[in-house]
Short mmCIF file of N, CA and C in Angstrom, two decimals:
data_model
loop_
_atom_site.label_atom_id
_atom_site.label_comp_id
_atom_site.label_asym_id
_atom_site.label_seq_id
_atom_site.Cartn_x
_atom_site.Cartn_y
_atom_site.Cartn_z
N GLN A 125 -12.63 -56.53 -18.44
CA GLN A 125 -11.93 -55.68 -17.49
C GLN A 125 -10.48 -55.49 -17.89
N VAL A 126 -9.92 -54.40 -17.40
CA VAL A 126 -8.54 -54.06 -17.70
C VAL A 126 -7.79 -53.88 -16.38
N GLN A 127 -6.61 -54.44 -16.32
CA GLN A 127 -5.78 -54.29 -15.13
C GLN A 127 -4.47 -53.60 -15.51
N LEU A 128 -4.01 -52.73 -14.63
CA LEU A 128 -2.72 -52.07 -14.78
C LEU A 128 -1.86 -52.45 -13.58
N VAL A 129 -0.67 -52.94 -13.85
CA VAL A 129 0.25 -53.34 -12.78
C VAL A 129 1.53 -52.53 -12.91
N GLU A 130 1.83 -51.78 -11.85
CA GLU A 130 3.02 -50.94 -11.84
C GLU A 130 4.14 -51.66 -11.09
N SER A 131 5.36 -51.30 -11.43
CA SER A 131 6.52 -51.80 -10.71
C SER A 131 7.66 -50.80 -10.87
N GLY A 132 8.67 -50.94 -10.01
CA GLY A 132 9.87 -50.13 -10.17
C GLY A 132 10.06 -49.02 -9.15
N GLY A 133 9.10 -48.81 -8.28
CA GLY A 133 9.27 -47.77 -7.27
C GLY A 133 10.28 -48.19 -6.22
N GLY A 134 10.60 -47.26 -5.32
CA GLY A 134 11.53 -47.57 -4.25
C GLY A 134 12.13 -46.34 -3.64
N LEU A 135 13.20 -46.57 -2.89
CA LEU A 135 13.91 -45.50 -2.20
C LEU A 135 15.22 -45.23 -2.93
N VAL A 136 15.48 -43.95 -3.18
CA VAL A 136 16.70 -43.58 -3.89
C VAL A 136 17.22 -42.27 -3.32
N GLN A 137 18.52 -42.07 -3.40
CA GLN A 137 19.09 -40.80 -2.94
C GLN A 137 18.90 -39.71 -4.00
N ALA A 138 18.92 -38.49 -3.56
CA ALA A 138 18.82 -37.36 -4.49
C ALA A 138 19.91 -37.46 -5.55
N GLY A 139 19.50 -37.21 -6.78
CA GLY A 139 20.41 -37.33 -7.90
C GLY A 139 20.37 -38.69 -8.57
N GLY A 140 19.70 -39.65 -7.93
CA GLY A 140 19.63 -40.99 -8.47
C GLY A 140 18.55 -41.16 -9.52
N SER A 141 18.39 -42.39 -9.97
CA SER A 141 17.44 -42.70 -11.05
C SER A 141 16.59 -43.91 -10.69
N LEU A 142 15.40 -43.94 -11.26
CA LEU A 142 14.51 -45.09 -11.18
C LEU A 142 13.78 -45.22 -12.50
N ARG A 143 13.32 -46.43 -12.79
CA ARG A 143 12.45 -46.63 -13.94
C ARG A 143 11.20 -47.35 -13.50
N LEU A 144 10.07 -46.73 -13.76
CA LEU A 144 8.78 -47.33 -13.46
C LEU A 144 8.23 -48.03 -14.70
N SER A 145 7.54 -49.12 -14.48
CA SER A 145 6.87 -49.85 -15.56
C SER A 145 5.40 -49.99 -15.24
N CYS A 146 4.59 -50.01 -16.28
CA CYS A 146 3.15 -50.21 -16.13
C CYS A 146 2.68 -51.14 -17.24
N ALA A 147 2.24 -52.31 -16.86
CA ALA A 147 1.78 -53.30 -17.82
C ALA A 147 0.26 -53.40 -17.77
N ALA A 148 -0.37 -53.23 -18.92
CA ALA A 148 -1.83 -53.33 -19.02
C ALA A 148 -2.21 -54.69 -19.57
N SER A 149 -3.26 -55.27 -19.01
CA SER A 149 -3.72 -56.58 -19.47
C SER A 149 -5.24 -56.64 -19.35
N GLY A 150 -5.82 -57.65 -19.99
CA GLY A 150 -7.26 -57.82 -19.93
C GLY A 150 -7.90 -57.63 -21.29
N SER A 151 -9.12 -57.12 -21.27
CA SER A 151 -9.91 -56.96 -22.50
C SER A 151 -9.53 -55.65 -23.20
N ILE A 152 -8.41 -55.67 -23.88
CA ILE A 152 -7.88 -54.48 -24.52
C ILE A 152 -8.01 -54.59 -26.03
N PHE A 153 -8.74 -53.64 -26.63
CA PHE A 153 -8.77 -53.52 -28.08
C PHE A 153 -7.68 -52.57 -28.54
N SER A 154 -7.59 -51.43 -27.87
CA SER A 154 -6.52 -50.48 -28.15
C SER A 154 -6.34 -49.56 -26.95
N ILE A 155 -5.15 -49.01 -26.84
CA ILE A 155 -4.85 -48.06 -25.77
C ILE A 155 -4.55 -46.71 -26.42
N ASP A 156 -5.40 -45.74 -26.16
CA ASP A 156 -5.23 -44.43 -26.79
C ASP A 156 -4.06 -43.66 -26.19
N ALA A 157 -3.93 -43.73 -24.89
CA ALA A 157 -2.86 -43.00 -24.21
C ALA A 157 -2.53 -43.69 -22.91
N MET A 158 -1.29 -43.53 -22.49
CA MET A 158 -0.86 -44.00 -21.17
C MET A 158 -0.16 -42.83 -20.49
N ALA A 159 -0.30 -42.79 -19.19
CA ALA A 159 0.24 -41.64 -18.46
C ALA A 159 0.66 -42.05 -17.06
N TRP A 160 1.48 -41.21 -16.49
CA TRP A 160 1.88 -41.34 -15.09
C TRP A 160 1.42 -40.09 -14.34
N TYR A 161 0.78 -40.33 -13.22
CA TYR A 161 0.39 -39.28 -12.29
C TYR A 161 1.12 -39.52 -10.98
N ARG A 162 1.17 -38.51 -10.15
CA ARG A 162 1.74 -38.70 -8.82
C ARG A 162 0.95 -37.89 -7.80
N GLN A 163 1.00 -38.38 -6.58
CA GLN A 163 0.32 -37.70 -5.48
C GLN A 163 1.20 -37.76 -4.25
N ALA A 164 1.59 -36.58 -3.79
CA ALA A 164 2.37 -36.46 -2.56
C ALA A 164 1.41 -36.22 -1.40
N PRO A 165 1.83 -36.53 -0.18
CA PRO A 165 0.95 -36.33 0.98
C PRO A 165 0.44 -34.90 1.07
N GLY A 166 -0.86 -34.75 1.23
CA GLY A 166 -1.45 -33.43 1.38
C GLY A 166 -1.59 -32.64 0.09
N ARG A 167 -1.29 -33.28 -1.04
CA ARG A 167 -1.36 -32.57 -2.31
C ARG A 167 -2.29 -33.31 -3.26
N GLN A 168 -2.75 -32.58 -4.27
CA GLN A 168 -3.62 -33.19 -5.26
C GLN A 168 -2.79 -34.05 -6.23
N ARG A 169 -3.46 -35.02 -6.81
CA ARG A 169 -2.81 -35.84 -7.83
C ARG A 169 -2.52 -34.96 -9.05
N GLU A 170 -1.33 -35.09 -9.58
CA GLU A 170 -0.96 -34.29 -10.75
C GLU A 170 -0.43 -35.18 -11.87
N LEU A 171 -0.68 -34.73 -13.09
CA LEU A 171 -0.15 -35.42 -14.26
C LEU A 171 1.35 -35.16 -14.36
N VAL A 172 2.12 -36.23 -14.48
CA VAL A 172 3.56 -36.11 -14.63
C VAL A 172 3.95 -36.17 -16.11
N ALA A 173 3.45 -37.18 -16.80
CA ALA A 173 3.79 -37.36 -18.21
C ALA A 173 2.73 -38.20 -18.88
N ARG A 174 2.51 -37.95 -20.18
CA ARG A 174 1.54 -38.70 -20.97
C ARG A 174 2.15 -39.01 -22.32
N ILE A 175 1.83 -40.19 -22.83
CA ILE A 175 2.25 -40.56 -24.18
C ILE A 175 1.06 -41.13 -24.92
N ARG A 176 0.82 -40.59 -26.09
CA ARG A 176 -0.30 -41.06 -26.90
C ARG A 176 0.17 -42.19 -27.81
N ARG A 177 -0.80 -42.86 -28.42
CA ARG A 177 -0.48 -44.05 -29.20
C ARG A 177 0.55 -43.76 -30.29
N GLY A 178 0.45 -42.60 -30.88
CA GLY A 178 1.38 -42.25 -31.95
C GLY A 178 2.75 -41.82 -31.46
N GLY A 179 2.89 -41.67 -30.15
CA GLY A 179 4.19 -41.32 -29.59
C GLY A 179 4.32 -39.90 -29.09
N THR A 180 3.30 -39.10 -29.30
CA THR A 180 3.34 -37.72 -28.80
C THR A 180 3.37 -37.72 -27.28
N THR A 181 4.25 -36.90 -26.70
CA THR A 181 4.40 -36.85 -25.26
C THR A 181 4.19 -35.45 -24.72
N ASN A 182 3.81 -35.38 -23.46
CA ASN A 182 3.82 -34.10 -22.76
C ASN A 182 4.17 -34.35 -21.31
N TYR A 183 4.78 -33.33 -20.69
CA TYR A 183 5.31 -33.45 -19.34
C TYR A 183 4.91 -32.23 -18.52
N VAL A 184 4.80 -32.42 -17.22
CA VAL A 184 4.67 -31.28 -16.32
C VAL A 184 6.02 -30.56 -16.30
N ASP A 185 5.98 -29.26 -16.16
CA ASP A 185 7.22 -28.47 -16.28
C ASP A 185 8.31 -28.93 -15.32
N SER A 186 7.94 -29.35 -14.13
CA SER A 186 8.92 -29.66 -13.10
C SER A 186 9.78 -30.90 -13.42
N VAL A 187 9.37 -31.70 -14.39
CA VAL A 187 10.14 -32.91 -14.71
C VAL A 187 10.76 -32.86 -16.09
N LYS A 188 10.49 -31.82 -16.83
CA LYS A 188 11.04 -31.74 -18.20
C LYS A 188 12.56 -31.77 -18.16
N GLY A 189 13.13 -32.60 -19.03
CA GLY A 189 14.57 -32.74 -19.07
C GLY A 189 15.11 -33.78 -18.11
N ARG A 190 14.28 -34.25 -17.18
CA ARG A 190 14.73 -35.26 -16.20
C ARG A 190 14.00 -36.60 -16.39
N PHE A 191 12.73 -36.54 -16.73
CA PHE A 191 11.91 -37.74 -16.88
C PHE A 191 11.63 -38.00 -18.35
N THR A 192 11.53 -39.28 -18.70
CA THR A 192 11.19 -39.67 -20.06
C THR A 192 10.14 -40.77 -20.02
N ILE A 193 9.03 -40.53 -20.70
CA ILE A 193 8.00 -41.54 -20.81
C ILE A 193 8.13 -42.24 -22.16
N SER A 194 7.90 -43.54 -22.16
CA SER A 194 7.94 -44.31 -23.40
C SER A 194 6.92 -45.43 -23.29
N ARG A 195 6.64 -46.07 -24.41
CA ARG A 195 5.69 -47.18 -24.38
C ARG A 195 6.05 -48.21 -25.42
N ASP A 196 5.69 -49.44 -25.13
CA ASP A 196 5.82 -50.55 -26.07
C ASP A 196 4.40 -50.98 -26.40
N ASN A 197 3.91 -50.58 -27.56
CA ASN A 197 2.53 -50.87 -27.92
C ASN A 197 2.27 -52.38 -28.03
N ALA A 198 3.25 -53.12 -28.47
CA ALA A 198 3.07 -54.57 -28.62
C ALA A 198 2.88 -55.25 -27.27
N LYS A 199 3.46 -54.66 -26.22
CA LYS A 199 3.37 -55.25 -24.89
C LYS A 199 2.36 -54.52 -24.00
N ASN A 200 1.71 -53.49 -24.56
CA ASN A 200 0.77 -52.69 -23.76
C ASN A 200 1.42 -52.22 -22.46
N THR A 201 2.63 -51.75 -22.57
CA THR A 201 3.41 -51.36 -21.40
C THR A 201 3.97 -49.95 -21.59
N ALA A 202 3.92 -49.19 -20.52
CA ALA A 202 4.51 -47.86 -20.50
C ALA A 202 5.62 -47.82 -19.46
N TYR A 203 6.57 -46.94 -19.70
CA TYR A 203 7.70 -46.79 -18.80
C TYR A 203 7.89 -45.32 -18.45
N LEU A 204 8.45 -45.08 -17.29
CA LEU A 204 8.83 -43.72 -16.91
C LEU A 204 10.25 -43.79 -16.37
N ARG A 205 11.17 -43.26 -17.14
CA ARG A 205 12.55 -43.18 -16.70
C ARG A 205 12.72 -41.85 -15.96
N MET A 206 13.17 -41.93 -14.72
CA MET A 206 13.30 -40.74 -13.89
C MET A 206 14.76 -40.57 -13.50
N ASN A 207 15.36 -39.49 -13.98
CA ASN A 207 16.76 -39.17 -13.67
C ASN A 207 16.82 -37.93 -12.79
N SER A 208 17.96 -37.73 -12.16
CA SER A 208 18.19 -36.55 -11.32
C SER A 208 17.04 -36.35 -10.35
N LEU A 209 16.66 -37.40 -9.68
CA LEU A 209 15.53 -37.33 -8.76
C LEU A 209 15.84 -36.41 -7.59
N GLN A 210 14.81 -35.70 -7.15
CA GLN A 210 14.91 -34.75 -6.06
C GLN A 210 13.90 -35.11 -4.98
N PRO A 211 14.12 -34.69 -3.74
CA PRO A 211 13.16 -35.00 -2.68
C PRO A 211 11.73 -34.58 -3.02
N GLU A 212 11.56 -33.51 -3.77
CA GLU A 212 10.21 -33.07 -4.12
C GLU A 212 9.52 -34.00 -5.12
N ASP A 213 10.26 -34.97 -5.66
CA ASP A 213 9.65 -35.98 -6.52
C ASP A 213 9.02 -37.12 -5.71
N THR A 214 9.22 -37.11 -4.41
CA THR A 214 8.65 -38.13 -3.55
C THR A 214 7.13 -38.11 -3.61
N ALA A 215 6.55 -39.26 -3.92
CA ALA A 215 5.10 -39.36 -4.09
C ALA A 215 4.74 -40.81 -4.40
N VAL A 216 3.45 -41.07 -4.40
CA VAL A 216 2.95 -42.32 -4.96
C VAL A 216 2.68 -42.04 -6.44
N TYR A 217 3.23 -42.88 -7.28
CA TYR A 217 3.08 -42.72 -8.72
C TYR A 217 2.05 -43.72 -9.23
N PHE A 218 1.08 -43.20 -9.98
CA PHE A 218 -0.01 -44.01 -10.51
C PHE A 218 0.06 -44.06 -12.03
N CYS A 219 -0.17 -45.24 -12.55
CA CYS A 219 -0.29 -45.40 -13.99
C CYS A 219 -1.75 -45.23 -14.40
N ASN A 220 -1.93 -44.59 -15.54
CA ASN A 220 -3.28 -44.40 -16.10
C ASN A 220 -3.26 -44.81 -17.57
N ALA A 221 -4.33 -45.44 -18.00
CA ALA A 221 -4.44 -45.81 -19.41
C ALA A 221 -5.86 -45.51 -19.89
N VAL A 222 -5.94 -44.98 -21.09
CA VAL A 222 -7.22 -44.73 -21.74
C VAL A 222 -7.42 -45.84 -22.75
N VAL A 223 -8.38 -46.71 -22.47
CA VAL A 223 -8.48 -48.00 -23.17
C VAL A 223 -9.83 -48.17 -23.84
N ARG A 224 -9.79 -48.72 -25.04
CA ARG A 224 -11.00 -49.20 -25.71
C ARG A 224 -11.01 -50.72 -25.59
N THR A 225 -12.15 -51.26 -25.16
CA THR A 225 -12.25 -52.71 -25.00
C THR A 225 -12.88 -53.39 -26.20
N GLY A 226 -13.27 -52.59 -27.20
CA GLY A 226 -13.83 -53.12 -28.42
C GLY A 226 -13.79 -52.07 -29.50
N SER A 227 -13.98 -52.49 -30.76
CA SER A 227 -13.86 -51.55 -31.88
C SER A 227 -14.92 -50.47 -31.83
N LEU A 228 -16.07 -50.75 -31.24
CA LEU A 228 -17.15 -49.77 -31.16
C LEU A 228 -17.30 -49.19 -29.77
N SER A 229 -16.36 -49.52 -28.87
CA SER A 229 -16.45 -49.07 -27.49
C SER A 229 -15.92 -47.65 -27.35
N ILE A 230 -16.47 -46.96 -26.35
CA ILE A 230 -15.88 -45.68 -26.00
C ILE A 230 -14.63 -45.94 -25.17
N SER A 231 -13.81 -44.92 -25.03
CA SER A 231 -12.61 -45.06 -24.21
C SER A 231 -12.95 -44.88 -22.74
N ASN A 232 -12.30 -45.63 -21.91
CA ASN A 232 -12.46 -45.51 -20.46
C ASN A 232 -11.09 -45.40 -19.80
N ASP A 233 -11.09 -44.74 -18.65
CA ASP A 233 -9.87 -44.58 -17.87
C ASP A 233 -9.70 -45.75 -16.92
N TYR A 234 -8.48 -46.25 -16.83
CA TYR A 234 -8.13 -47.28 -15.86
C TYR A 234 -6.89 -46.83 -15.10
N TRP A 235 -6.82 -47.28 -13.84
CA TRP A 235 -5.73 -46.86 -12.96
C TRP A 235 -5.04 -48.06 -12.33
N GLY A 236 -3.74 -47.91 -12.13
CA GLY A 236 -3.01 -48.89 -11.34
C GLY A 236 -3.14 -48.60 -9.86
N GLN A 237 -2.54 -49.47 -9.07
CA GLN A 237 -2.68 -49.35 -7.62
C GLN A 237 -1.70 -48.34 -7.02
N GLY A 238 -0.72 -47.94 -7.77
CA GLY A 238 0.25 -46.96 -7.30
C GLY A 238 1.53 -47.63 -6.81
N THR A 239 2.63 -46.92 -6.98
CA THR A 239 3.92 -47.40 -6.48
C THR A 239 4.63 -46.22 -5.82
N GLN A 240 5.21 -46.47 -4.66
CA GLN A 240 5.84 -45.41 -3.89
C GLN A 240 7.23 -45.11 -4.40
N VAL A 241 7.50 -43.83 -4.59
CA VAL A 241 8.85 -43.36 -4.91
C VAL A 241 9.26 -42.40 -3.80
N THR A 242 10.36 -42.71 -3.15
CA THR A 242 10.88 -41.87 -2.07
C THR A 242 12.30 -41.46 -2.39
N VAL A 243 12.53 -40.15 -2.39
CA VAL A 243 13.86 -39.61 -2.69
C VAL A 243 14.40 -38.96 -1.43
N SER A 244 15.52 -39.46 -0.94
CA SER A 244 16.11 -38.92 0.28
C SER A 244 17.15 -37.86 -0.07
N SER A 245 17.26 -36.89 0.81
CA SER A 245 18.20 -35.78 0.56
C SER A 245 19.57 -36.09 1.13
#
């Protein structure tokens, strides 16, 4: 089994910054990609940012230039640095990892429990 543990959420004023962390542990052979999703009340979960093992990243348009995703492959950890936060960034942020548990295993998706980010105006 694979576990993802997120940390770093909280309450911040508009214009402020937060850094989220996601640590993966368990039966990990390799992690193909790690990503952050978010879900605001009454809205669908959306992809915020993804980083592949080689370092390639992609972002949803609304966070480009403000958010930065990074990862430490040795620690199986991903980070999301969020700057210039706005009230519309308020949501529960979920970590996702695409993990192989063995050399011949297929990749599977794993999710963290979510961390709340609240941006006040």
